[in-house]
């Protein structure tokens, strides 16, 4: 199962990496629909006819895009009417592997903190070096196994 999860992670990483250069690209202030429409020299009325809606609906659609209230379906339809392709993607801020590793580190620290507290009560506390090695080992184990509970909230 861990190998399957790792394979999925690697394949998706390759896929989303194609979009990584776009994550910091600014979007047009008036929205993509209006920017493309205006760049094509197309009026709102002409776009409405191509889209099969009223001109008022075009204005509503363009405002909805700017406010974030537009639907994916509407964006696809608008893109088609503008002879464009609507591309939708979630692009990780860092690599997916780094995200998994950060989460594994958080989980490992939480687990080790509990274990360390118990050992302190029993007067068996580990040295800082042994704690660091134990933490590194726990992180690697979590990254390798990617258990379901990796993303559970502690407590």
Coordinates of C-alpha atoms in Angstrom, one line a residue:
X1 CA 0.0 0.0 0.0
X2 CA 2.8 2.4 0.8
X3 CA 4.4 1.8 -2.6
X4 CA 1.1 2.6 -4.2
X5 CA 0.8 5.9 -2.3
X6 CA 4.3 6.8 -3.2
X7 CA 3.7 6.1 -6.9
X8 CA 0.6 8.2 -6.8
X9 CA 2.5 11.0 -5.1
X10 CA 5.3 10.9 -7.7
X11 CA 2.9 10.8 -10.7
X12 CA 0.9 13.7 -9.4
X13 CA 4.1 15.6 -8.6
X14 CA 5.1 15.3 -12.2
X15 CA 1.7 16.5 -13.3
X16 CA 1.5 19.5 -11.0
X17 CA 5.1 20.6 -11.7
X18 CA 3.9 21.7 -15.1
X19 CA 1.8 24.3 -13.5
X20 CA 4.3 25.4 -10.8
X21 CA 5.6 28.4 -12.8
X22 CA 2.0 29.8 -13.0
X23 CA 1.4 29.8 -9.2
X24 CA 2.9 33.3 -8.8
X25 CA 1.6 34.7 -12.1
X26 CA -0.8 37.6 -11.5
X27 CA -4.3 37.3 -12.9
X28 CA -5.9 40.2 -14.7
X29 CA -7.5 42.7 -12.4
X30 CA -10.8 42.6 -14.4
X31 CA -10.6 38.8 -14.6
X32 CA -9.6 36.4 -17.4
X33 CA -12.9 36.4 -19.2
X34 CA -13.0 40.2 -19.7
X35 CA -9.3 40.4 -20.4
X36 CA -9.4 37.8 -23.2
X37 CA -12.7 39.2 -24.6
X38 CA -11.3 42.7 -24.7
X39 CA -7.9 41.5 -26.2
X40 CA -9.9 39.8 -28.9
X41 CA -11.8 43.1 -29.6
X42 CA -15.1 41.4 -28.7
X43 CA -17.9 43.4 -27.1
X44 CA -20.0 42.2 -24.2
X45 CA -23.0 41.9 -26.6
X46 CA -21.0 39.9 -29.1
X47 CA -19.7 37.6 -26.3
X48 CA -23.2 37.2 -25.0
X49 CA -24.4 36.0 -28.4
X50 CA -21.6 33.5 -28.6
X51 CA -22.3 32.3 -25.1
X52 CA -26.1 32.2 -25.7
X53 CA -26.9 34.5 -22.8
X54 CA -28.0 38.1 -22.3
X55 CA -25.5 40.9 -22.1
X56 CA -26.5 41.4 -18.4
X57 CA -25.5 37.8 -17.8
X58 CA -22.1 38.5 -19.3
X59 CA -21.6 41.4 -16.9
X60 CA -22.7 39.2 -14.0
X61 CA -20.4 36.5 -15.1
X62 CA -17.4 38.8 -15.4
X63 CA -18.1 40.3 -11.9
X64 CA -18.5 36.8 -10.5
X65 CA -15.1 35.8 -11.8
X66 CA -13.5 38.8 -10.1
X67 CA -15.2 38.1 -6.8
X68 CA -14.5 34.4 -6.9
X69 CA -18.2 33.4 -7.1
X70 CA -18.0 32.0 -10.6
X71 CA -18.5 28.3 -11.2
X72 CA -16.1 26.0 -12.9
X73 CA -18.9 25.1 -15.4
X74 CA -19.4 28.8 -16.2
X75 CA -15.6 29.3 -16.7
X76 CA -15.5 26.3 -19.1
X77 CA -18.5 27.7 -21.1
X78 CA -16.9 31.2 -21.3
X79 CA -13.6 29.7 -22.3
X80 CA -15.2 27.7 -25.1
X81 CA -17.1 30.9 -26.3
X82 CA -13.7 32.7 -26.4
X83 CA -12.0 29.8 -28.2
X84 CA -9.9 29.1 -25.1
X85 CA -9.4 26.1 -22.9
X86 CA -10.2 26.5 -19.2
X87 CA -7.4 25.0 -17.1
X88 CA -8.1 24.2 -13.4
X89 CA -5.4 23.0 -11.1
X90 CA -4.3 23.0 -7.5
X91 CA -0.6 23.9 -7.4
X92 CA 1.3 23.1 -4.2
X93 CA 3.2 26.0 -2.6
X94 CA 6.2 23.6 -2.2
X95 CA 6.6 20.0 -3.4
X96 CA 4.1 17.4 -2.4
X97 CA 6.9 15.4 -0.9
X98 CA 7.9 18.4 1.3
X99 CA 4.3 18.8 2.4
X100 CA 4.2 15.1 3.5
X101 CA 7.6 15.4 5.2
X102 CA 6.5 18.5 7.1
X103 CA 3.3 16.8 8.3
X104 CA 5.3 13.7 9.2
X105 CA 7.7 15.9 11.3
X106 CA 4.8 17.4 13.1
X107 CA 3.2 14.1 13.9
X108 CA 6.6 12.6 14.9
X109 CA 7.3 15.5 17.2
X110 CA 3.9 15.1 18.8
X111 CA 4.4 11.4 19.4
X112 CA 7.9 11.9 20.7
X113 CA 6.8 14.6 23.0
X114 CA 4.3 12.2 24.6
X115 CA 6.9 9.4 24.8
X116 CA 9.6 11.8 26.1
X117 CA 7.2 13.0 28.9
X118 CA 6.5 9.4 29.9
X119 CA 10.2 8.6 29.9
X120 CA 10.9 11.7 32.0
X121 CA 8.4 10.5 34.6
X122 CA 10.2 7.2 34.7
X123 CA 13.6 8.9 34.8
X124 CA 14.6 7.4 31.5
X125 CA 15.0 10.6 29.4
X126 CA 17.0 10.4 26.1
X127 CA 19.9 12.7 25.3
X128 CA 19.3 15.4 22.8
X129 CA 21.3 13.5 20.2
X130 CA 19.2 10.3 20.7
X131 CA 16.0 12.4 20.6
X132 CA 17.1 13.9 17.3
X133 CA 17.9 10.4 15.9
X134 CA 14.6 9.1 17.2
X135 CA 12.7 12.0 15.6
X136 CA 14.5 11.5 12.2
X137 CA 13.7 7.8 12.3
X138 CA 10.0 8.4 13.2
X139 CA 9.8 11.0 10.3
X140 CA 11.3 8.5 7.8
X141 CA 8.9 5.8 9.0
X142 CA 5.9 8.0 8.6
X143 CA 7.0 9.2 5.1
X144 CA 7.6 5.7 4.0
X145 CA 4.4 4.3 5.3
X146 CA 2.2 7.3 4.8
X147 CA -0.5 6.0 7.2
X148 CA -4.1 7.2 7.0
X149 CA -3.7 8.9 10.4
X150 CA -0.8 11.1 9.1
X151 CA -3.3 13.9 8.5
X152 CA -5.5 13.5 11.6
X153 CA -5.6 16.4 13.9
X154 CA -3.8 15.6 17.2
X155 CA -6.0 15.2 20.3

